[in-house]
Structure formats: structure tokens, C-alpha cells
Coordinates of C-alpha atoms in Angstrom, one line a residue:
Chain A
M26 CA 22.8 -104.2 102.3
I27 CA 22.7 -104.1 98.5
T28 CA 25.6 -102.4 96.6
L29 CA 24.9 -100.5 93.4
Y30 CA 27.6 -99.4 91.0
D31 CA 26.4 -96.0 89.9
L32 CA 27.8 -93.9 87.0
A33 CA 29.4 -90.7 88.2
G34 CA 30.7 -87.6 86.5
A35 CA 33.8 -85.6 87.3
E36 CA 32.3 -84.9 90.6
D37 CA 31.4 -88.0 92.6
D38 CA 28.0 -86.8 93.5
R39 CA 26.7 -86.0 90.1
R40 CA 25.0 -89.4 89.2
F41 CA 23.5 -89.0 85.8
S42 CA 22.9 -92.5 84.3
P43 CA 19.2 -92.9 83.4
Y44 CA 19.6 -96.7 83.8
C45 CA 21.2 -96.3 87.3
W46 CA 18.3 -94.0 88.2
R47 CA 15.9 -96.7 87.2
A48 CA 17.7 -99.1 89.6
K49 CA 17.9 -96.6 92.5
M50 CA 14.2 -95.8 92.2
A51 CA 13.4 -99.5 92.0
L52 CA 15.4 -100.2 95.2
K53 CA 13.6 -97.3 96.9
H54 CA 10.2 -98.7 95.7
K55 CA 11.0 -102.1 97.2
G56 CA 12.1 -100.4 100.4
L57 CA 15.5 -102.1 100.3
E58 CA 18.7 -100.6 101.9
F59 CA 21.5 -100.0 99.4
E60 CA 24.8 -98.1 99.1
T61 CA 26.1 -96.7 95.8
V62 CA 29.7 -97.0 94.5
P63 CA 30.6 -94.2 92.1
W64 CA 31.8 -95.7 88.8
R65 CA 33.2 -94.2 85.6
F66 CA 32.8 -95.3 82.0
T67 CA 36.4 -96.5 81.8
E68 CA 36.5 -98.5 85.0
K69 CA 35.6 -101.7 83.3
D70 CA 37.8 -103.7 85.7
A71 CA 35.8 -102.6 88.8
I72 CA 32.6 -104.4 87.4
A73 CA 34.4 -107.3 85.6
F74 CA 33.0 -109.6 88.3
S75 CA 29.5 -109.0 86.9
G76 CA 30.4 -109.9 83.3
S77 CA 29.0 -106.5 82.3
K78 CA 30.9 -103.5 80.8
T79 CA 28.2 -101.0 81.9
V80 CA 26.3 -100.1 85.0
P81 CA 23.9 -100.5 86.8
V82 CA 25.3 -103.6 88.4
I83 CA 24.1 -104.7 91.8
R84 CA 25.5 -107.1 94.3
D85 CA 23.0 -108.5 96.7
G86 CA 24.7 -111.0 99.0
S87 CA 26.1 -113.6 96.7
T88 CA 23.9 -112.5 93.8
V89 CA 25.1 -110.2 91.1
V90 CA 22.7 -108.7 88.5
A91 CA 23.7 -106.4 85.7
D92 CA 21.3 -104.3 83.4
S93 CA 18.5 -102.1 84.7
W94 CA 15.7 -104.3 83.3
N95 CA 17.2 -107.5 84.8
I96 CA 17.6 -105.7 88.1
A97 CA 13.9 -104.7 88.2
V98 CA 12.8 -108.3 87.3
Y99 CA 15.2 -109.7 89.9
L100 CA 14.0 -107.4 92.7
D101 CA 10.3 -108.4 92.1
Q102 CA 11.3 -112.1 92.1
A103 CA 13.7 -112.0 95.1
Y104 CA 11.4 -109.8 97.2
P105 CA 7.8 -110.8 96.3
S106 CA 6.4 -109.7 99.7
R107 CA 7.6 -106.1 99.1
P108 CA 5.7 -103.6 96.9
G109 CA 5.7 -104.8 93.3
L110 CA 7.4 -102.9 90.5
M111 CA 5.4 -104.9 88.0
D112 CA 2.6 -107.1 89.2
G113 CA 2.0 -110.0 86.9
A114 CA 3.1 -111.0 83.4
A115 CA 0.9 -108.5 81.6
M116 CA 2.4 -105.6 83.5
V117 CA 5.9 -106.9 82.8
A118 CA 5.3 -107.1 79.1
L119 CA 3.5 -103.7 78.9
T120 CA 6.2 -102.1 81.0
D121 CA 8.9 -103.6 78.8
F122 CA 7.2 -102.1 75.8
F123 CA 7.2 -98.7 77.6
Q124 CA 10.9 -98.9 78.2
Q125 CA 11.6 -100.0 74.7
W126 CA 9.7 -97.0 73.5
T127 CA 11.4 -94.6 76.0
I128 CA 14.9 -95.7 74.8
R129 CA 14.1 -95.3 71.1
S130 CA 11.9 -92.2 71.2
P131 CA 12.1 -89.5 73.9
Q132 CA 15.4 -90.6 75.4
L133 CA 17.1 -90.7 72.1
A134 CA 15.6 -87.2 71.3
L135 CA 16.8 -86.0 74.7
F136 CA 20.3 -87.3 74.1
K137 CA 20.7 -84.6 71.4
V138 CA 19.6 -81.9 73.8
I139 CA 22.0 -82.8 76.6
L140 CA 24.9 -84.6 74.8
L141 CA 27.3 -81.7 75.1
D142 CA 26.3 -81.0 78.7
I143 CA 27.1 -84.7 79.5
F144 CA 30.4 -84.5 77.7
E145 CA 31.3 -81.4 79.8
R146 CA 30.4 -83.1 83.1
I147 CA 32.1 -86.5 82.7
H148 CA 35.4 -87.3 84.3
E149 CA 38.5 -86.2 82.3
K150 CA 39.6 -89.8 82.0
D151 CA 36.3 -90.8 80.4
K152 CA 36.3 -88.1 77.7
A153 CA 38.3 -89.9 75.0
Y154 CA 36.3 -93.1 75.5
F155 CA 33.0 -91.3 75.5
R156 CA 33.8 -89.3 72.3
E157 CA 35.2 -92.2 70.5
S158 CA 32.4 -94.7 71.3
R159 CA 29.6 -92.3 70.7
E160 CA 31.0 -90.9 67.5
K161 CA 31.4 -94.4 66.2
R162 CA 27.7 -95.0 67.0
F163 CA 26.5 -91.8 65.5
G164 CA 28.9 -91.9 62.5
M165 CA 29.7 -88.2 63.0
R166 CA 31.2 -85.8 65.6
L167 CA 29.3 -85.2 68.8
E168 CA 28.8 -81.5 68.0
E169 CA 27.4 -82.4 64.6
W170 CA 25.0 -85.0 66.0
A171 CA 23.7 -82.7 68.7
G172 CA 22.7 -80.2 66.0
D173 CA 20.5 -77.2 66.7
P174 CA 19.4 -77.1 70.4
K175 CA 16.0 -75.5 69.7
Q176 CA 15.1 -78.1 67.2
A177 CA 16.4 -80.9 69.5
L178 CA 14.2 -79.6 72.3
A179 CA 11.1 -79.3 70.1
A180 CA 11.7 -82.9 68.9
F181 CA 12.0 -84.1 72.5
R182 CA 8.8 -82.5 73.5
G183 CA 7.0 -83.9 70.5
A184 CA 8.3 -87.4 71.3
L185 CA 6.5 -87.2 74.6
E186 CA 3.1 -86.9 72.9
P187 CA 1.8 -90.4 73.5
V188 CA 2.3 -90.2 77.3
R189 CA 0.5 -87.0 77.8
P190 CA -3.1 -88.2 77.5
V191 CA -2.2 -91.1 79.9
L192 CA -0.9 -88.6 82.5
V193 CA -4.1 -86.5 82.1
Q194 CA -6.1 -89.5 83.0
N195 CA -3.8 -91.1 85.6
R196 CA -1.5 -89.9 88.4
F197 CA 1.2 -92.3 87.2
V198 CA 2.2 -94.1 84.0
S199 CA 1.5 -97.2 86.1
G200 CA -2.0 -96.0 87.1
H201 CA -3.0 -95.0 90.7
G202 CA 0.5 -95.5 92.1
P203 CA 4.1 -95.5 90.7
G204 CA 5.6 -98.5 89.1
Y205 CA 8.6 -99.4 87.1
A206 CA 7.4 -97.5 84.0
D207 CA 7.4 -94.3 86.0
Y208 CA 11.0 -94.9 87.1
V209 CA 12.0 -95.5 83.4
L210 CA 10.6 -92.1 82.5
L211 CA 11.9 -90.4 85.6
G212 CA 15.4 -91.9 85.0
M213 CA 15.4 -90.1 81.6
F214 CA 14.6 -86.8 83.3
Q215 CA 17.1 -87.3 86.1
W216 CA 19.8 -88.0 83.4
A217 CA 19.1 -84.5 82.0
R218 CA 18.7 -82.7 85.3
C219 CA 22.0 -83.9 86.7
V220 CA 24.0 -82.4 83.9
S221 CA 22.0 -79.9 82.0
P222 CA 20.4 -76.5 82.8
T223 CA 18.0 -76.8 79.8
R224 CA 14.4 -76.3 80.8
L225 CA 12.8 -79.4 79.3
L226 CA 9.1 -78.9 80.1
E227 CA 6.6 -76.1 80.4
P228 CA 4.8 -76.0 83.8
D229 CA 1.4 -76.6 82.1
D230 CA 2.6 -79.8 80.5
P231 CA 0.9 -82.9 82.2
V232 CA 4.4 -84.5 82.2
Y233 CA 5.6 -81.6 84.4
A234 CA 3.0 -82.3 87.1
W235 CA 3.8 -86.1 86.9
R236 CA 7.5 -85.4 87.3
E237 CA 6.8 -83.4 90.4
R238 CA 4.9 -86.3 91.9
V239 CA 7.7 -88.8 91.2
L240 CA 10.3 -86.4 92.5
D241 CA 8.3 -86.2 95.8
L242 CA 8.4 -90.0 96.3
F243 CA 10.5 -91.5 99.0
D244 CA 10.9 -88.3 100.9
G245 CA 12.1 -86.5 97.8
Y246 CA 14.9 -88.9 97.1
A247 CA 15.3 -88.1 93.4
R248 CA 14.7 -84.4 93.9
A249 CA 17.6 -84.3 96.4
A250 CA 20.1 -85.5 93.8
K251 CA 22.9 -83.2 92.8
G252 CA 21.8 -81.5 89.7
Y253 CA 20.1 -78.4 88.3
P254 CA 16.8 -77.4 90.0
V255 CA 13.4 -78.1 88.5
W256 CA 12.3 -74.7 87.3
A257 CA 8.9 -73.4 88.2
Chain B
M10 CA -27.4 -109.6 72.3
I11 CA -25.1 -106.5 71.8
T12 CA -25.3 -104.5 68.6
L13 CA -22.1 -103.1 67.1
Y14 CA -22.2 -100.4 64.3
D15 CA -19.3 -101.4 62.1
L16 CA -17.7 -99.4 59.3
A17 CA -18.1 -101.1 56.0
G18 CA -16.8 -100.4 52.5
A19 CA -18.6 -100.5 49.2
E20 CA -19.1 -104.2 49.9
D21 CA -21.0 -104.9 53.1
D22 CA -18.6 -107.6 54.2
R23 CA -15.4 -105.7 54.0
R24 CA -15.1 -104.3 57.5
F25 CA -11.9 -102.3 57.7
S26 CA -12.1 -99.9 60.7
P27 CA -9.1 -100.5 63.1
Y28 CA -11.3 -99.2 66.0
C29 CA -14.2 -101.4 65.1
W30 CA -11.8 -104.4 65.0
R31 CA -10.7 -103.5 68.5
A32 CA -14.3 -103.6 69.7
K33 CA -15.0 -106.9 67.9
M34 CA -12.0 -108.6 69.4
A35 CA -12.9 -107.2 72.8
L36 CA -16.4 -108.6 72.5
K37 CA -15.0 -112.0 71.5
H38 CA -12.5 -111.9 74.4
K39 CA -15.3 -111.3 76.8
G40 CA -17.3 -114.1 75.2
L41 CA -20.3 -111.9 74.5
E42 CA -22.7 -112.5 71.7
F43 CA -23.0 -109.6 69.3
E44 CA -24.3 -108.7 65.8
T45 CA -22.8 -106.1 63.6
V46 CA -24.7 -103.5 61.6
P47 CA -22.7 -102.2 58.5
W48 CA -22.3 -98.5 58.6
R49 CA -20.7 -95.9 56.2
F50 CA -18.9 -92.7 57.0
T51 CA -21.8 -90.5 55.8
E52 CA -24.5 -92.3 57.7
K53 CA -24.3 -89.9 60.7
D54 CA -28.1 -90.1 61.3
A55 CA -28.0 -93.9 61.9
I56 CA -25.8 -93.4 65.0
A57 CA -27.1 -90.0 66.1
F58 CA -28.7 -91.7 69.1
S59 CA -25.2 -92.3 70.5
G60 CA -24.1 -88.7 70.3
S61 CA -21.1 -89.8 68.2
K62 CA -20.3 -89.2 64.6
T63 CA -18.0 -92.1 64.3
V64 CA -18.0 -95.9 64.9
P65 CA -17.6 -98.1 66.8
V66 CA -20.8 -97.6 68.7
I67 CA -22.4 -100.4 70.7
R68 CA -25.9 -100.8 72.1
D69 CA -26.1 -103.2 75.0
G70 CA -29.7 -103.3 76.3
S71 CA -30.4 -99.8 77.3
T72 CA -26.7 -98.8 77.4
V73 CA -25.1 -97.1 74.5
V74 CA -21.3 -96.7 74.3
A75 CA -19.3 -94.9 71.6
D76 CA -15.5 -94.9 71.1
S77 CA -13.3 -98.1 71.1
W78 CA -11.5 -97.2 74.3
N79 CA -14.7 -96.4 76.2
I80 CA -16.2 -99.7 74.9
A81 CA -13.2 -101.7 76.3
V82 CA -13.4 -100.0 79.7
Y83 CA -17.2 -100.5 79.7
L84 CA -17.0 -104.2 78.9
D85 CA -14.6 -104.8 81.8
Q86 CA -16.8 -102.9 84.2
A87 CA -20.1 -104.3 83.0
Y88 CA -18.9 -107.9 82.8
P89 CA -16.3 -108.3 85.6
S90 CA -16.7 -112.0 85.9
R91 CA -15.7 -112.6 82.3
P92 CA -12.1 -112.6 81.1
G93 CA -10.5 -109.2 81.6
L94 CA -9.3 -107.1 78.8
M95 CA -7.2 -105.0 81.3
D96 CA -6.9 -106.3 84.8
G97 CA -6.4 -103.4 87.3
A98 CA -5.6 -99.7 87.0
A99 CA -1.9 -100.3 86.1
M100 CA -2.8 -102.4 83.1
V101 CA -5.5 -99.8 82.0
A102 CA -2.9 -97.0 82.1
L103 CA -0.1 -99.0 80.4
T104 CA -2.6 -100.2 77.7
D105 CA -3.8 -96.7 77.2
F106 CA -0.2 -95.7 76.6
F107 CA 0.1 -98.5 74.1
Q108 CA -2.9 -97.4 72.1
Q109 CA -1.8 -93.7 72.2
W110 CA 1.5 -94.8 70.8
T111 CA -0.1 -97.1 68.2
I112 CA -2.3 -94.3 66.9
R113 CA 0.5 -91.8 66.6
S114 CA 3.3 -94.1 65.4
P115 CA 2.7 -97.3 63.4
Q116 CA -0.9 -96.7 62.6
L117 CA -0.2 -93.2 61.2
A118 CA 2.7 -94.6 59.2
L119 CA 0.5 -97.4 57.9
F120 CA -2.2 -94.9 56.8
K121 CA 0.2 -93.6 54.2
V122 CA 0.7 -97.2 52.9
I123 CA -3.0 -98.1 52.6
L124 CA -4.7 -94.7 52.1
L125 CA -5.3 -95.1 48.4
D126 CA -6.4 -98.7 48.8
I127 CA -9.0 -97.5 51.4
F128 CA -10.2 -94.8 49.1
E129 CA -10.7 -97.3 46.3
R130 CA -12.7 -99.7 48.6
I131 CA -15.1 -97.3 50.4
H132 CA -18.7 -96.8 49.3
E133 CA -19.2 -94.3 46.4
K134 CA -21.4 -92.2 48.6
D135 CA -18.5 -91.8 51.1
K136 CA -15.8 -90.8 48.6
A137 CA -16.4 -87.0 48.6
Y138 CA -16.7 -87.0 52.4
F139 CA -13.5 -89.0 52.8
R140 CA -11.4 -87.0 50.4
E141 CA -12.6 -83.7 51.8
S142 CA -12.2 -84.5 55.5
R143 CA -8.8 -86.2 55.1
E144 CA -7.4 -83.6 52.8
K145 CA -8.4 -80.9 55.2
R146 CA -6.6 -82.9 58.0
F147 CA -3.4 -83.5 55.9
G148 CA -3.4 -80.0 54.3
M149 CA -2.8 -81.7 50.9
R150 CA -4.2 -84.1 48.3
L151 CA -4.6 -87.7 49.4
E152 CA -2.2 -88.8 46.6
E153 CA 0.4 -86.3 47.7
W154 CA 0.2 -87.3 51.4
A155 CA 0.5 -91.0 50.6
G156 CA 3.8 -90.3 48.9
D157 CA 6.2 -93.0 47.8
P158 CA 4.8 -96.5 48.7
K159 CA 8.3 -98.1 49.3
Q160 CA 9.3 -95.3 51.7
A161 CA 5.9 -95.5 53.5
L162 CA 6.3 -99.2 54.0
A163 CA 9.8 -98.8 55.3
A164 CA 8.7 -96.1 57.7
F165 CA 5.8 -98.4 58.9
R166 CA 8.2 -101.3 59.6
G167 CA 10.6 -99.0 61.4
A168 CA 7.8 -97.6 63.6
L169 CA 7.2 -101.2 64.9
E170 CA 10.7 -101.3 66.4
P171 CA 9.8 -100.9 70.1
V172 CA 7.3 -103.8 70.0
R173 CA 9.6 -106.3 68.5
P174 CA 11.8 -107.1 71.6
V175 CA 8.6 -107.4 73.6
L176 CA 7.2 -110.0 71.2
V177 CA 10.5 -111.9 71.3
Q178 CA 10.1 -112.3 75.0
N179 CA 6.3 -112.7 75.3
R180 CA 3.7 -114.5 73.3
F181 CA 1.4 -111.4 73.5
V182 CA 1.9 -107.7 74.0
S183 CA -0.2 -108.3 77.2
G184 CA 2.1 -111.1 78.3
H185 CA 1.2 -114.8 78.5
G186 CA -2.3 -114.3 77.1
P187 CA -3.9 -111.7 74.8
G188 CA -5.3 -108.5 76.2
Y189 CA -6.7 -105.2 74.9
A190 CA -3.2 -104.0 73.8
D191 CA -3.1 -107.0 71.4
Y192 CA -6.4 -106.1 69.9
V193 CA -5.3 -102.5 69.4
L194 CA -2.3 -103.7 67.3
L195 CA -4.4 -106.4 65.6
G196 CA -7.0 -103.8 64.7
M197 CA -4.4 -101.9 62.9
F198 CA -3.3 -104.9 60.8
Q199 CA -6.9 -105.9 60.0
W200 CA -7.6 -102.4 58.8
A201 CA -4.8 -102.9 56.2
R202 CA -5.6 -106.6 55.4
C203 CA -9.3 -105.8 54.6
V204 CA -8.4 -103.3 51.9
S205 CA -4.8 -103.6 50.8
P206 CA -2.8 -106.4 49.1
T207 CA 0.5 -104.8 50.4
R208 CA 2.6 -107.4 52.2
L209 CA 3.4 -105.6 55.5
L210 CA 5.6 -108.0 57.3
E211 CA 8.4 -110.4 56.5
P212 CA 7.7 -113.9 57.9
D213 CA 10.8 -113.7 60.1
D214 CA 9.5 -110.6 61.8
P215 CA 8.5 -111.4 65.4
V216 CA 5.4 -109.3 64.8
Y217 CA 4.4 -111.7 62.0
A218 CA 4.4 -114.7 64.4
W219 CA 2.4 -112.7 66.9
R220 CA -0.1 -111.7 64.3
E221 CA -0.6 -115.4 63.4
R222 CA -1.3 -116.1 67.1
V223 CA -3.9 -113.4 67.3
L224 CA -5.5 -114.3 64.0
D225 CA -5.9 -117.9 65.4
L226 CA -7.9 -116.7 68.5
F227 CA -11.6 -117.4 68.8
D228 CA -11.6 -120.1 66.1
G229 CA -9.8 -117.8 63.7
Y230 CA -12.4 -115.0 63.9
A231 CA -10.2 -112.2 62.6
R232 CA -8.6 -114.4 60.0
A233 CA -12.0 -115.3 58.5
A234 CA -12.8 -111.6 57.8
K235 CA -13.2 -110.6 54.2
G236 CA -9.8 -109.2 53.1
Y237 CA -6.5 -110.2 51.5
P238 CA -4.8 -113.3 52.7
V239 CA -1.9 -113.2 55.1
W240 CA 1.0 -114.1 52.9
A241 CA 3.4 -116.8 53.9

């Protein structure tokens, strides 16, 4: 049984980290049993054994792996006979590009949309840490960085442009079936859905139909997460 | 022998289309013999047989294929025993994402950097067509859209951010060896190098070292193209 340290909000069952969602979907894809341990931003001691200050962290027997990308690569290496997240060096490199883009483009744009929702949902003991660390990164107050919600939403939708033609041609970012790139993008949407009522996509958006397909995987595992519903 | 209609400037041997470069590198990758026919923007009649108004267009026996992406997909399907540009549906989808991103992000940013160099280099008979069609697209004069060269160059370098960590970890965008994604990115750089003396990359940029590797492929085929040198 694999243990996953999973970021939680004030309520234990609201698990909103996009990176932990990547790890959970990757574990599901591999068909591996796992249990999650709720973790808060300020509980650095609880994961000190991993050498990391952030989650996801997994413990698999005597092996400890931190960082969502490292976890994906580890799972494919440690369990080669199970379905691959990324089959071969070309898919690893192209998927890495996809996640580098996701972090810098739509996920950053989405952060502006949901930042204040996240702040509201996190544990009281995490609030000072969250405000201080993020305001240092942004160089301004949270409220100021978030800016105008309508503009932020429009920027997020615009940032998704390059993925739309791909999802018109393919059922998944990874082609015929889901792969790690799909979990990268889904992680971003779960991050929002767990904390924010904002309707991110119009139903006629090809990304909307793709999201439905990924939410249906593994008996609706991601859809069942505590969060706001996906609006029709 | 495959025939490729290849965009040319005022001089026949300055072949600057990023999409034609994709096709040429794809043909080289497959190890297929081909000859190029110089073509100008206004020579619509010469490629009317293809149903397309733009190049690249290839004729392979009785088969005609227009559009760089279609050509790549065709070559892998028609010549499956030769080295693959994209092996499998996952790589096709992820590479399609890569090219959708390239077009919208770094290539669009680079267009501002080299637009006036392109205009200077194209055939006299193409100038009115080029100015009119592009000014219609931009909604302003070419000179106005190009804007400040220093700003445009900084924006281009910034747009390459997501590919840098991938090229630190991998020799090619497609992993251990070059694939179609590499030719997409190289096509963009060749577009610039054929018409513009602007130094696009600093030598310590991981993209610079990658470009050297791709320029070395196929006995330095792309490096030998008529254009400005790659500065050390």
C-alpha cells in the first residue's frame, strides 16, 4: 500500500493541490492501491523524512519520492508491467514540455481566478504562511495580484488556445487514451473545482468535453472529490 | 523523387518559410529523395493542382499533399518502415500540441522581430500582396505591428521559457533523438536565419545548444541553407 501526503484545506476532505491530483490520477492509472494523508502547508515536519517541503510525497515500502513529476517517472520505472503514463523517451520529453507549459501559462492564469477562493478555504494555521509566501513571490498583496475576475477568466480561457485543436482531433492530450499529460491538465482543473465556484469553461469548449472524459475515468474518481459541481 | 514547392524570396536560394523547413527536415528524417521548386506568395496558379493557396505542397508520384502537418502525417503513413517522425498516437497528439503552441507563442513573437527583414527580402512582385494580407490580419501597418525591436526580442526569448527545462534534460524536444517537434522549432529558427541578422539566442541558452544539434543533422543540411550565420 502506497502512502500519499495530500494537501488539504480547512476541511480534511477538500484536497485541492494540482500536483497532488497529478499523483493521485497517476496512481489510479497504474492501478496501484494507495491511501492519502491530509497535510497542510505549515506541516513541514510531517514530510521532513522526504527532504521536501512541499507535497506530493509518496512512500512506497522503503522508497520515498517527492515532486509530482518525479513520482510519475518513478511509477513508470518501478511498475513497468502496468499501464504506462509515458511510454518511451519521446513521450517523456513531450509530456515534460506539456507540464512546463501548463505551469507557466493556463495554470498561472487560473491562479489569478481562484487565488482568493483558495485563501478562504485553507486551514487557519496556514493563512499567514500562504499570504506571506505568495505576496513575496508576487511582490504585491494577494487581492491586488488577483485583479479583475472577469479579465482573469478571459486570460485563462485564452491561455488554453493551443490545446483546443488537439482535443478536437484527439480524445485525450495523450492521443487515444489518457496519459500523464491529461492528468497534468486535469490536476489544474481539480485545483479550481475543489475550492472555487467559478464556471471556467463553456459547455461547447472542446476542453469541457475532454474534462468530462477524464472525470469519468476510474469509476469517476476525480469527479467524486469534494468540490463544486461541474456545471452543465 | 518527391517534389516540394518551397517558398523563396527575391533570390531563389533564400528559402525562409518555417512550414517548408518543417517539410524539408521531415523528408530528410525519412531519408527520402526530393527536389524543391522555388515558389512565391503570388504564384497561386503554380500550386492550384493541390487545392492549396500556400506552401509547402508535395507531389509524391500521383499523391499530392498540402500543409506541413498533413505532410508529416502522410510521410509516416506512406513510409512506415523508415524512421518515424512521430511514433504512435500519443506522440502525434503531443507533437500536435507542441506545434500549436509554437505557432501561437514563440513563432508569433518572432514574427514581430523579423517582419521587416522578411518584407525586405521577398520578391518585388510579392510585396503588395504581403503588405496587404498581413496588414489586414494585424489591423495596422507592418511597421507599427513590428514595434520596438528590443521589446520584441525580449518577448520572443521569454516565450521560449517552457522549452528550456526540457532541453536541459533531453538532447531533443522529442527525447533521445530528433522528431517532428524538433523540426517544428527548427523551422521557426530557419525562418529567421534566412532573412534576418538578428542574434536571437545567447550561447548559454539551452535552446542554442539544441539548435546546434539540429543544424548538424543530415550532414548539416539546415546549416548549409542560404542565410545569416549562427553567431557564436
